[in-house]
PDB file of C-alpha atoms in Angstrom:
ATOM      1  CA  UNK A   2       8.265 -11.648 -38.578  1.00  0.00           C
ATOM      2  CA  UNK A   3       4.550 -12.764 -38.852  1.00  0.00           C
ATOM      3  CA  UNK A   4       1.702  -9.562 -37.888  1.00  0.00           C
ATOM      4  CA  UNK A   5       0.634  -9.998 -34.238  1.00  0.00           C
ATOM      5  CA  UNK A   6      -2.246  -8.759 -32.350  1.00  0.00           C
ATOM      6  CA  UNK A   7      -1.881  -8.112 -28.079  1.00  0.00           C
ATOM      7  CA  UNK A   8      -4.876  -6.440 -26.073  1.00  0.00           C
ATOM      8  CA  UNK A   9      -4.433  -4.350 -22.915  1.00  0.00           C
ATOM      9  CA  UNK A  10      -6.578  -2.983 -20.487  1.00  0.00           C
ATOM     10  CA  UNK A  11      -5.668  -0.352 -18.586  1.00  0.00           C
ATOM     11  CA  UNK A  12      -6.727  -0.515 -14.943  1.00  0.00           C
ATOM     12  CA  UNK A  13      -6.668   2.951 -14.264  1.00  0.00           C
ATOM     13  CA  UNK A  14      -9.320   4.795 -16.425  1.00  0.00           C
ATOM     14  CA  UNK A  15      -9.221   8.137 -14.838  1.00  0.00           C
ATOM     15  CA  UNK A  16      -5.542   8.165 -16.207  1.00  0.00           C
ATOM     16  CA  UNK A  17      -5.144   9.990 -19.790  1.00  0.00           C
ATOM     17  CA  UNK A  18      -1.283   8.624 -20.021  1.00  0.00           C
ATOM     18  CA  UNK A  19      -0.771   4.906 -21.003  1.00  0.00           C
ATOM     19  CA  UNK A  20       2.179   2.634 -20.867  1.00  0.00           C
ATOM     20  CA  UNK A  21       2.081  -0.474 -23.040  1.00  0.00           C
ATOM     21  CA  UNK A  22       5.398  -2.499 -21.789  1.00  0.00           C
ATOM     22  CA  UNK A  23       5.819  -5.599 -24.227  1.00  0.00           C
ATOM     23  CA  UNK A  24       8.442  -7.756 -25.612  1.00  0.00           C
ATOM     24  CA  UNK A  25       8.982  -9.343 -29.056  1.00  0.00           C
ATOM     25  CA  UNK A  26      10.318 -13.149 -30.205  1.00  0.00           C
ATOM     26  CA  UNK A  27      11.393 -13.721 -33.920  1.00  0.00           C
ATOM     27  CA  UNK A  28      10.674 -17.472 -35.310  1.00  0.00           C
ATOM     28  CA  UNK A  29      12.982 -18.656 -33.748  1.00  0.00           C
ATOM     29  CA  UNK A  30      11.773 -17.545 -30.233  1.00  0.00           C
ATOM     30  CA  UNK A  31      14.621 -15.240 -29.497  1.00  0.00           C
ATOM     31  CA  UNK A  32      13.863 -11.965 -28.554  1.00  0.00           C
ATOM     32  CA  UNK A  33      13.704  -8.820 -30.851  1.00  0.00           C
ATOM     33  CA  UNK A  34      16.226  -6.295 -30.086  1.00  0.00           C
ATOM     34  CA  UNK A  35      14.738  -3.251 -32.382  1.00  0.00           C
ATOM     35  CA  UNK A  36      11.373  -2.158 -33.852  1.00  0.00           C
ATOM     36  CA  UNK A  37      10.442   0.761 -36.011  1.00  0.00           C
ATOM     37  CA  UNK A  38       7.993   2.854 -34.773  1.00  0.00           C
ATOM     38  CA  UNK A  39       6.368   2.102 -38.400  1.00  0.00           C
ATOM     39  CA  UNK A  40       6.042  -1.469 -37.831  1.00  0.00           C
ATOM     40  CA  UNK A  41       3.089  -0.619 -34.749  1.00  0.00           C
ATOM     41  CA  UNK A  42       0.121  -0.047 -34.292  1.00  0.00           C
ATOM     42  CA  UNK A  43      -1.851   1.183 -31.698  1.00  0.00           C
ATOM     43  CA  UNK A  44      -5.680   1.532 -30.930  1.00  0.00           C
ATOM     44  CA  UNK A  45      -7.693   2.418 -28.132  1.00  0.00           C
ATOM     45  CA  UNK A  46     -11.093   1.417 -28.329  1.00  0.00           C
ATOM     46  CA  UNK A  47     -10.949   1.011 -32.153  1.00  0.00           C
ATOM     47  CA  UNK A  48      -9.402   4.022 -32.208  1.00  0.00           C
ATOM     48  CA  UNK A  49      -6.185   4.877 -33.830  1.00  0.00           C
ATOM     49  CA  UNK A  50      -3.520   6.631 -31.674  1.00  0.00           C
ATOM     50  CA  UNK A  51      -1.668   8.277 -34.360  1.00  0.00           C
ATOM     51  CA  UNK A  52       1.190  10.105 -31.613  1.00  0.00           C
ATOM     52  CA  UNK A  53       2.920   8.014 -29.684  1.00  0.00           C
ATOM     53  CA  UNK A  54       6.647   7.320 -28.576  1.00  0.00           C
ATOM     54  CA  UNK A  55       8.304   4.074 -28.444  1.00  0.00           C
ATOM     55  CA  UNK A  56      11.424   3.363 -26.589  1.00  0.00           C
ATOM     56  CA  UNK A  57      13.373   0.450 -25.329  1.00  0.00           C
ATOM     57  CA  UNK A  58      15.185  -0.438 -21.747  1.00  0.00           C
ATOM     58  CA  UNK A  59      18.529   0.790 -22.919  1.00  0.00           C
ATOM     59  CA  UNK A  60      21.102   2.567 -20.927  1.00  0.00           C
ATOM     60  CA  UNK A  61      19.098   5.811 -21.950  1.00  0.00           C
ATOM     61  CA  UNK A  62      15.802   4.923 -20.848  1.00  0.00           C
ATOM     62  CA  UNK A  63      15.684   2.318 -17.801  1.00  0.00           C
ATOM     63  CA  UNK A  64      12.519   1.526 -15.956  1.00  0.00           C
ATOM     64  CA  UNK A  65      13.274  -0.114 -12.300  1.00  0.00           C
ATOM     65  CA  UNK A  66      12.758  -3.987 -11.939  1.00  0.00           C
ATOM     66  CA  UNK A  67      11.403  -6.237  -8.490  1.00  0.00           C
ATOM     67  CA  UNK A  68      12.945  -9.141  -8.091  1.00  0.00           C
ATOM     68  CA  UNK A  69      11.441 -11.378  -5.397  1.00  0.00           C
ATOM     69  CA  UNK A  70      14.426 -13.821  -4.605  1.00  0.00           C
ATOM     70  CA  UNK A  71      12.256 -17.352  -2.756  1.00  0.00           C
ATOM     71  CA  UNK A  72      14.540 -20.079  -1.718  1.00  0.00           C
ATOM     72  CA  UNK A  73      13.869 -23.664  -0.247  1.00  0.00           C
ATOM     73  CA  UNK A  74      15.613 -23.314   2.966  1.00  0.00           C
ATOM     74  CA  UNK A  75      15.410 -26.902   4.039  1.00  0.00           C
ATOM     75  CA  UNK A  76      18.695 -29.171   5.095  1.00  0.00           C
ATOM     76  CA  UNK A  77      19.066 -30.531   1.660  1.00  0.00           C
ATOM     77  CA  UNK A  78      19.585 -27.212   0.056  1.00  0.00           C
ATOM     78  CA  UNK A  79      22.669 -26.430   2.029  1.00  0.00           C
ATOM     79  CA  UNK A  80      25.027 -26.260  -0.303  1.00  0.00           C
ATOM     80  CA  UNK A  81      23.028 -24.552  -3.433  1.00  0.00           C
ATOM     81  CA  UNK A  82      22.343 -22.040  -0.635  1.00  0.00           C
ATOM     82  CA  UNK A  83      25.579 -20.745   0.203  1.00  0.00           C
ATOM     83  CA  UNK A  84      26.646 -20.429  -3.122  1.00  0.00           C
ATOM     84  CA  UNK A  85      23.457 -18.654  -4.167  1.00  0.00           C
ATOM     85  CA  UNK A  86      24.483 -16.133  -1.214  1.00  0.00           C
ATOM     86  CA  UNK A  87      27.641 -14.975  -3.122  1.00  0.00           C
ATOM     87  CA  UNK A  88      26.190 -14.740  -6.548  1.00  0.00           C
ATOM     88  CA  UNK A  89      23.285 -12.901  -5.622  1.00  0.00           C
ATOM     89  CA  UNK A  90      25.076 -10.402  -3.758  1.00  0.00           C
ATOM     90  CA  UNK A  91      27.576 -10.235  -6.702  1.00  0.00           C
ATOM     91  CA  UNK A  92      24.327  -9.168  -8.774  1.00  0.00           C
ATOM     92  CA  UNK A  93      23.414  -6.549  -6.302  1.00  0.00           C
ATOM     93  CA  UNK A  94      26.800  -4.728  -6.574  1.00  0.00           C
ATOM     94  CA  UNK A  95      27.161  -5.334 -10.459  1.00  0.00           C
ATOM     95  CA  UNK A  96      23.585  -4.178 -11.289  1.00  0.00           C
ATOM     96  CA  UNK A  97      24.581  -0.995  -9.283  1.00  0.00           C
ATOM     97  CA  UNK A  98      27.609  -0.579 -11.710  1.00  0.00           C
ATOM     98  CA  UNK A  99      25.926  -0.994 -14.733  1.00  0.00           C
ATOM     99  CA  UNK A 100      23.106   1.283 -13.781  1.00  0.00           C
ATOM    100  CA  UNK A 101      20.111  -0.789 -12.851  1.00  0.00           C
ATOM    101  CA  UNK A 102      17.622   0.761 -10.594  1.00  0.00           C
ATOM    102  CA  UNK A 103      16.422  -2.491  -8.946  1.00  0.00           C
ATOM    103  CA  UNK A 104      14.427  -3.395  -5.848  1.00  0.00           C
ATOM    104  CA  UNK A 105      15.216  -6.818  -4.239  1.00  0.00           C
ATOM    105  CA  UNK A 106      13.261  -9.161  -1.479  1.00  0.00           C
ATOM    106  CA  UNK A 107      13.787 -12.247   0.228  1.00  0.00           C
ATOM    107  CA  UNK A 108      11.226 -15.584   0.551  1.00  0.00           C
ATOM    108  CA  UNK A 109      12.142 -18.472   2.346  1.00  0.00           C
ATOM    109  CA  UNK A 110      10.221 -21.431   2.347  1.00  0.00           C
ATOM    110  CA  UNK A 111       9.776 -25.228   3.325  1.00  0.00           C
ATOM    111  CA  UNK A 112       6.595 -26.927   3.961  1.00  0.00           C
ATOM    112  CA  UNK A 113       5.105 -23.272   4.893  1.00  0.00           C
ATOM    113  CA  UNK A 114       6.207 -19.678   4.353  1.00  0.00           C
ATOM    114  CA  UNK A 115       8.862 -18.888   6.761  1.00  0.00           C
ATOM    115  CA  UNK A 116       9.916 -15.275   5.481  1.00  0.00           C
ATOM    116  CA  UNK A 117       7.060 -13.487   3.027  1.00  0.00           C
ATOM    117  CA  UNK A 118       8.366 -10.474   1.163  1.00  0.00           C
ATOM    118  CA  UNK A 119       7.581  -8.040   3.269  1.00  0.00           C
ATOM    119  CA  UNK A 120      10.035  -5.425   2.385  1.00  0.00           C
ATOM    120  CA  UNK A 121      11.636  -4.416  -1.069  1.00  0.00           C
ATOM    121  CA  UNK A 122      15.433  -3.225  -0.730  1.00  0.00           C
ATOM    122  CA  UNK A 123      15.825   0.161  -3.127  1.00  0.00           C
ATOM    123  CA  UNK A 124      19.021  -0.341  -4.884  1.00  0.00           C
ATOM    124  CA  UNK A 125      19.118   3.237  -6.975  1.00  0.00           C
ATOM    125  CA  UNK A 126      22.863   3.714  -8.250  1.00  0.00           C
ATOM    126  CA  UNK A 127      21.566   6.996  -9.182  1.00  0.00           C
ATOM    127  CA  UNK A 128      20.622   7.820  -5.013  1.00  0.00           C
ATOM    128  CA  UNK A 129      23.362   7.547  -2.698  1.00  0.00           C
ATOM    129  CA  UNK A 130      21.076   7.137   0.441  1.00  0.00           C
ATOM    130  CA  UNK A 131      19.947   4.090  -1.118  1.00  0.00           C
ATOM    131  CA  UNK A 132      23.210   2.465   0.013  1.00  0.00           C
ATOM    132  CA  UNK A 133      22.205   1.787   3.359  1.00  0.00           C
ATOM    133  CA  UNK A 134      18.876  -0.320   1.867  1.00  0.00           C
ATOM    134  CA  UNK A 135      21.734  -2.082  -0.106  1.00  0.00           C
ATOM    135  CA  UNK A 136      23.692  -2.905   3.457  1.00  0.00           C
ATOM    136  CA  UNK A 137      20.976  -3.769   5.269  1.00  0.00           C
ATOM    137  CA  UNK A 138      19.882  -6.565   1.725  1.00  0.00           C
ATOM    138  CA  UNK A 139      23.182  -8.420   1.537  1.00  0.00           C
ATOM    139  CA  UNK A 140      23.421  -8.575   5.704  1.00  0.00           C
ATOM    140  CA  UNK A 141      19.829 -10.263   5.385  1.00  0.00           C
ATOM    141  CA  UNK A 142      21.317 -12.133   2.167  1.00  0.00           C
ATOM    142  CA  UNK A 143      24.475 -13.784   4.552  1.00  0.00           C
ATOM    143  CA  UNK A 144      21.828 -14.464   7.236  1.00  0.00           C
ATOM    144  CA  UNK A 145      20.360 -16.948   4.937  1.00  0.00           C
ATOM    145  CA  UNK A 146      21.067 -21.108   5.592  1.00  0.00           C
ATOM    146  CA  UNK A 147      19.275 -24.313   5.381  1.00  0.00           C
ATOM    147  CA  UNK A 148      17.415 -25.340   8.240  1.00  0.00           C
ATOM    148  CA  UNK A 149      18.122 -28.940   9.989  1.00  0.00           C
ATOM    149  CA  UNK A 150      17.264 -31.189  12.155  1.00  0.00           C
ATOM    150  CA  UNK A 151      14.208 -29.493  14.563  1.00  0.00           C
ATOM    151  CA  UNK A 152      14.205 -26.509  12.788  1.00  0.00           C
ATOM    152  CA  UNK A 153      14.263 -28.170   9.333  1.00  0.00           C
ATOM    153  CA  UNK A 154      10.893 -26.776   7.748  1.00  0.00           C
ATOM    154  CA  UNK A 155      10.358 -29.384   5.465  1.00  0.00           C
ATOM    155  CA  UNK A 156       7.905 -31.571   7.432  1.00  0.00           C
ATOM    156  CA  UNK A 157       7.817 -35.499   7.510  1.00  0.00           C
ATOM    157  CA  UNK A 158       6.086 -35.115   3.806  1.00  0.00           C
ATOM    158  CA  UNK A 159       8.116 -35.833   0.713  1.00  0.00           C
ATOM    159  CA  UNK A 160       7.614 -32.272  -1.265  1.00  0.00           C
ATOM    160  CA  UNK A 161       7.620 -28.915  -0.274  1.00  0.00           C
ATOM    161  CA  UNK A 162       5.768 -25.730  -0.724  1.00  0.00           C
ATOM    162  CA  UNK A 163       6.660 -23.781  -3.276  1.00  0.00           C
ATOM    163  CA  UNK A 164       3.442 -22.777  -5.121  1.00  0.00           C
ATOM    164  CA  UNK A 165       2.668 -21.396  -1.570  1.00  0.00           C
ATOM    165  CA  UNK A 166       5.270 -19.015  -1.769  1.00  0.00           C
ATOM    166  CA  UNK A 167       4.744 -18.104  -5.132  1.00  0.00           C
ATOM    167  CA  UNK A 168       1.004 -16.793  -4.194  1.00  0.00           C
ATOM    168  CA  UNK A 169       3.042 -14.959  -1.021  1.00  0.00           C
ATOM    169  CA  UNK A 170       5.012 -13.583  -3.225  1.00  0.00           C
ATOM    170  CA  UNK A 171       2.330 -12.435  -5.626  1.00  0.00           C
ATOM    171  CA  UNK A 172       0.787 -10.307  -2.849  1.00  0.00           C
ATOM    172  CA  UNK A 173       3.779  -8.270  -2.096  1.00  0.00           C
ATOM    173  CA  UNK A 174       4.211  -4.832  -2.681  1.00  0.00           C
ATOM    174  CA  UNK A 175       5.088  -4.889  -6.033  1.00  0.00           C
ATOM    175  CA  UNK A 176       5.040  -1.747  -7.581  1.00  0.00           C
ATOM    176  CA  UNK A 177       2.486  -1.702 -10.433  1.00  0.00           C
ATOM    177  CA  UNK A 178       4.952   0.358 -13.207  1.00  0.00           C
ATOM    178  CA  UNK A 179       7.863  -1.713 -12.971  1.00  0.00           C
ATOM    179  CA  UNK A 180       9.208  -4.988 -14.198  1.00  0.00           C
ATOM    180  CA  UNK A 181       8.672  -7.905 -11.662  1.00  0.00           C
ATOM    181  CA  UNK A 182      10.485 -11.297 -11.795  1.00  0.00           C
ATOM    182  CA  UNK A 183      10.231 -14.174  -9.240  1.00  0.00           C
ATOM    183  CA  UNK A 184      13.759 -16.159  -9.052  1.00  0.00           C
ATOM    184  CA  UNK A 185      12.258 -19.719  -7.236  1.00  0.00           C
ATOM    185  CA  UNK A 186      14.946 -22.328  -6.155  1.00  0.00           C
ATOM    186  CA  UNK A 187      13.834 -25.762  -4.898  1.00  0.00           C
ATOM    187  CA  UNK A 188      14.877 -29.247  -4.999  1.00  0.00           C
ATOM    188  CA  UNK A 189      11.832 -30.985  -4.756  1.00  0.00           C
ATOM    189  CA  UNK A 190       7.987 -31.078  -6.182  1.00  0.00           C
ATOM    190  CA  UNK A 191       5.152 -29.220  -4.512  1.00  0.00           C
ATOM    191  CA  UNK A 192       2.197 -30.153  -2.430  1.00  0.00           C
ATOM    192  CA  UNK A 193      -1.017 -28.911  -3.520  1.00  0.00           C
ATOM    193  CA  UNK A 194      -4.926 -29.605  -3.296  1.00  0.00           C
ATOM    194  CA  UNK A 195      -6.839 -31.739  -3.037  1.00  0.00           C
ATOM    195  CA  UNK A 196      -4.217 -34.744  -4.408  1.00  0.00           C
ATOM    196  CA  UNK A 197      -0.984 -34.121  -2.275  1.00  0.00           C
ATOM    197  CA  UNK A 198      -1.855 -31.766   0.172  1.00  0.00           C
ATOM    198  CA  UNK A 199       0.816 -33.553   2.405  1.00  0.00           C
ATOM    199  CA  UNK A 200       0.782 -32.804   6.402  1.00  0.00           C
ATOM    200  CA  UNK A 201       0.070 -28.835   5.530  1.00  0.00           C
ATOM    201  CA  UNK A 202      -3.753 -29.761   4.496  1.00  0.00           C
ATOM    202  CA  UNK A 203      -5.645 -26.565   2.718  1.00  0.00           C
ATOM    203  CA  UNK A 204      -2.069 -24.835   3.347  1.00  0.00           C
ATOM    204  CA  UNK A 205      -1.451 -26.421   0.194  1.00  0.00           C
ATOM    205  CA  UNK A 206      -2.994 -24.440  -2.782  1.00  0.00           C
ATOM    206  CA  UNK A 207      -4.575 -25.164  -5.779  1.00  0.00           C
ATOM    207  CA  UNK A 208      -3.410 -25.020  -8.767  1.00  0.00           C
ATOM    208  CA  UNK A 209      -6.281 -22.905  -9.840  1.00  0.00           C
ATOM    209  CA  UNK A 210      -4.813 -20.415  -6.826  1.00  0.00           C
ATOM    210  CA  UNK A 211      -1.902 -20.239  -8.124  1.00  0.00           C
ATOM    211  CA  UNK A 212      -2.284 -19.747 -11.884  1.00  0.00           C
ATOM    212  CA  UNK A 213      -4.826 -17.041 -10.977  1.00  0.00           C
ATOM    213  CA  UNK A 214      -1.591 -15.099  -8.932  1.00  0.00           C
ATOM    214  CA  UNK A 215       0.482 -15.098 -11.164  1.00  0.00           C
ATOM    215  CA  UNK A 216      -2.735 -13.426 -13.557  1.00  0.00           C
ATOM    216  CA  UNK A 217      -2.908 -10.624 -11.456  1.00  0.00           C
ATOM    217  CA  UNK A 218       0.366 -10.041 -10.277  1.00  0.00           C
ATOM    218  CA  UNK A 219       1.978 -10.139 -13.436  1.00  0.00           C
ATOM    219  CA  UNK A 220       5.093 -11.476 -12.022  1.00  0.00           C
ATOM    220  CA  UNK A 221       7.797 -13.415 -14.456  1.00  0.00           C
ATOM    221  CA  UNK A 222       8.713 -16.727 -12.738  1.00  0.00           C
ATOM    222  CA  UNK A 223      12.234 -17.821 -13.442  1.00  0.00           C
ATOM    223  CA  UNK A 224      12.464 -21.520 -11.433  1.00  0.00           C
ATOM    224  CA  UNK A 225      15.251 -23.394 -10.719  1.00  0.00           C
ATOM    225  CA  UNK A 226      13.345 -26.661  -9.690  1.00  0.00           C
ATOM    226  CA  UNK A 227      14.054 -30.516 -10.704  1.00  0.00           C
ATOM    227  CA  UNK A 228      11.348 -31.384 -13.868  1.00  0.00           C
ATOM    228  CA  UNK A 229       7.946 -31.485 -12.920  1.00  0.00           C
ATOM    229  CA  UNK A 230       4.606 -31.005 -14.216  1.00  0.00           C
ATOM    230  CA  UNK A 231       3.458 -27.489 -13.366  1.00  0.00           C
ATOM    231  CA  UNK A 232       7.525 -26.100 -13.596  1.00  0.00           C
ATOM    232  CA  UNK A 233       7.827 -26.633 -16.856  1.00  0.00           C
ATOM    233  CA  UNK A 234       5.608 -29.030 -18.517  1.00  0.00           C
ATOM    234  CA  UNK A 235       2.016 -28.842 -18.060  1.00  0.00           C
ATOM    235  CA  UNK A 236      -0.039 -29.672 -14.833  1.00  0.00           C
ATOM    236  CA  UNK A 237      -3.027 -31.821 -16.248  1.00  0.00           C
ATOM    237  CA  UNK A 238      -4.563 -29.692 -18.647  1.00  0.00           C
ATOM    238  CA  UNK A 239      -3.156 -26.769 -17.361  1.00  0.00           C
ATOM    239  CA  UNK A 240       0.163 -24.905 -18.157  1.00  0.00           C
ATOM    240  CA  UNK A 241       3.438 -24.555 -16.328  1.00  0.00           C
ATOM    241  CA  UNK A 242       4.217 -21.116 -14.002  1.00  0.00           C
ATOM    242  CA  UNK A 243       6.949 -20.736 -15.803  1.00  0.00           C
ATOM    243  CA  UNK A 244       4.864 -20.587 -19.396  1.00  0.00           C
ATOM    244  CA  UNK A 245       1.690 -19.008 -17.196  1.00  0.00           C
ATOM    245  CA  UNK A 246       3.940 -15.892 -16.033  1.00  0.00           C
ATOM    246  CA  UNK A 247       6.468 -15.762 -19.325  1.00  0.00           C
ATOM    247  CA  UNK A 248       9.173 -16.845 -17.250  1.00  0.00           C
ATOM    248  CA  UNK A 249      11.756 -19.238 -18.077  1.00  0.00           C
ATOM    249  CA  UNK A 250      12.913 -22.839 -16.567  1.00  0.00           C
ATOM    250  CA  UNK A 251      16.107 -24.110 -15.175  1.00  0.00           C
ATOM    251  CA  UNK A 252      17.001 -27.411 -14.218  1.00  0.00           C
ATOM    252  CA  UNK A 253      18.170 -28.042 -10.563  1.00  0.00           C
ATOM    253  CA  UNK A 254      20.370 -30.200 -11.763  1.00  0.00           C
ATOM    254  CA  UNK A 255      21.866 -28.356 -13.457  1.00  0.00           C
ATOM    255  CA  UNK A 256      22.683 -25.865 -10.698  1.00  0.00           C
ATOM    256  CA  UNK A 257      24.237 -28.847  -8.926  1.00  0.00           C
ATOM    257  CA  UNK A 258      26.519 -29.872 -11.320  1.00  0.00           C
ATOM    258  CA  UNK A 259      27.805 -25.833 -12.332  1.00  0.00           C
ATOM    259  CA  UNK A 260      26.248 -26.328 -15.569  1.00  0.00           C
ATOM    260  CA  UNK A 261      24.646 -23.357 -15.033  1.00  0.00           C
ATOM    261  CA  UNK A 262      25.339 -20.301 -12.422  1.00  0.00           C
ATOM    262  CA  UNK A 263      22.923 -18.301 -10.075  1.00  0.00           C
ATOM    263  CA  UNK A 264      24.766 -15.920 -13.009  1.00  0.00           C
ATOM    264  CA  UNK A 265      23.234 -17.417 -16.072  1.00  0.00           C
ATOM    265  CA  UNK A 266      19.510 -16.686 -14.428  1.00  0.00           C
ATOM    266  CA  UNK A 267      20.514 -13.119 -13.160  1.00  0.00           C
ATOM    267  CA  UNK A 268      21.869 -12.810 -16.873  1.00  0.00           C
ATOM    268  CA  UNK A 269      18.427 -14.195 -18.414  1.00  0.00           C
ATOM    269  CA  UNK A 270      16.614 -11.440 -16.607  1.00  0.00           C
ATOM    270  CA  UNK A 271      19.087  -8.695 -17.747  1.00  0.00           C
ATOM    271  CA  UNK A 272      18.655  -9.834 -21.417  1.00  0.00           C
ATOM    272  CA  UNK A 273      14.476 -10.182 -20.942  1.00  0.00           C
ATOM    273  CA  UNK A 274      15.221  -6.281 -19.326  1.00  0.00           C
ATOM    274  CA  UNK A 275      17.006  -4.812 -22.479  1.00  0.00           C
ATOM    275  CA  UNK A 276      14.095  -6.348 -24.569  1.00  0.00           C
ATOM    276  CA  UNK A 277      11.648  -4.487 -23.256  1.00  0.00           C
ATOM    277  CA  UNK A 278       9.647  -1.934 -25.202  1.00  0.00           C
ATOM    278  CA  UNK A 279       7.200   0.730 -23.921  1.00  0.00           C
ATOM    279  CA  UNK A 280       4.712   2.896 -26.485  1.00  0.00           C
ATOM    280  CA  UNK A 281       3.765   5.882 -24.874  1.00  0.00           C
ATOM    281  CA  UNK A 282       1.204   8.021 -25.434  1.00  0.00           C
ATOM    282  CA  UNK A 283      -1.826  10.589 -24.262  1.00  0.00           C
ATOM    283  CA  UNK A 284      -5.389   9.770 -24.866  1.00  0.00           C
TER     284      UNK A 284
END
């Protein structure tokens, strides 16, 4: 592994305790699974903090992740839909099993926001109570189908508006310590300003908008989207959300076909979980 350099800032000054969460890739772009305490360094302000702790989301130490869950809920989505019911509720009750302390909501979308995250489902294996959030997430979870006909949200425009509900989604109550990963499944592009603003005018953000979200809300986007410029291959001169937030890409497609499972993205995020280092220490 080559030396690399991050900065932080902390937002907080008045707080003497930082957290520095951060994750590692080898040459190869696969991520690290260990680190010696000797191999960092840490600074603050030029400063060398010579007592720290460093530990790693294990089954010892496990901080709790967000996961925003936004799905296209127009008639062509139908079938992805339904299956994406069962899998993510499989997740729910798995996650519990293995230990997870994770907090789930829901975002629909079409040409507009239909359902913004309003509320964040506490799913603490380690708190009983915390059971009834769980009931109350997969009876929302079974409520969910694509729209049709009058009701269909998608407009007489071509694409839809995802980027909308990413910037929705960044302005949830997130909680500032944990993990936080966006799971966004569309068929279809995305309107935006000024170029394809489509029949939702200035409802349609720019790209500018959206890049500077996912800056502040430090979410990880994990689409499942067709192959576009601004999923996963640049947007002018600008990069992808996927490459913006550190998330990773998944082809529609390849949802469709059973290539690849609502599973094999709920899996990703597990693996990007157990990577996960935090340094620790007192100013």
């Amino acid at each position: 592994m080559l030396q690399s350099e991050q900065v932080f800032t902390q937002e907080s000054l008045e707080k003497n305790k930082t957290v520095i969460s951060f994750q590692i890739k080898d040459n190869q772009g696969n991520f690290v699974q260990s680190i010696a305490e000797s191999s960092l360094m840490i600074k603050e302000n030029q400063a060398a903090v010579t007592q720290f702790s460093l530990n790693k989301n294990s089954l010892e130490i496990r901080s709790v992740v967000d996961i925003a869950f936004a799905v296209d809920v127009t008639g062509s989505m139908t079938s992805t839909i339904e299956s994406a019911k069962v899998r993510l509720i499989n997740f729910i009750k798995k996650s519990r099993e293995s230990g997870y302390h994770t907090r789930i909501c829901l975002i629909t979308f079409g040409d507009y926001t239909l359902q913004k995250c309003d509320k964040f489902y506490d799913n603490d294996p380690a708190d009983v109570t915390t059971l009834v959030q769980v009931a109350e997430l997969i009876s929302e979870i079974t409520k969910l189908k694509a729209l049709k006909g009058k009701q269909d949200p998608g407009g007489a425009d071509l694409n839809e508006n995802p980027m909308r509900a990413v910037i929705d989604a960044a302005q949830a109550s997130w909680n500032p310590q944990h993990q936080k990963f966006l799971i966004l499944i569309t068929d279809d592009g995305f309107l935006y300003s000024p170029n394809n603003q489509g029949t939702v005018g200035s409802l349609a953000p720019k790209y500018s908008e959206i890049k500077e979200s996912l800056k502040q809300s430090q979410i990880k986007v994990f689409a499942v989207t067709p192959s576009l410029p601004g999923y996963n291959r640049q947007f002018g001169s600008e990069e992808s959300i996927v490459t913006l937030s550190q998330g990773e890409w998944f082809n529609y497609s390849d949802l469709i076909s059973g290539k690849i499972t609502l599973d094999t993205i709920l899996n990703r995020i597990i693996i990007q979980i157990n990577t996960t280092f935090f340094a620790e220490y007192i100013a």
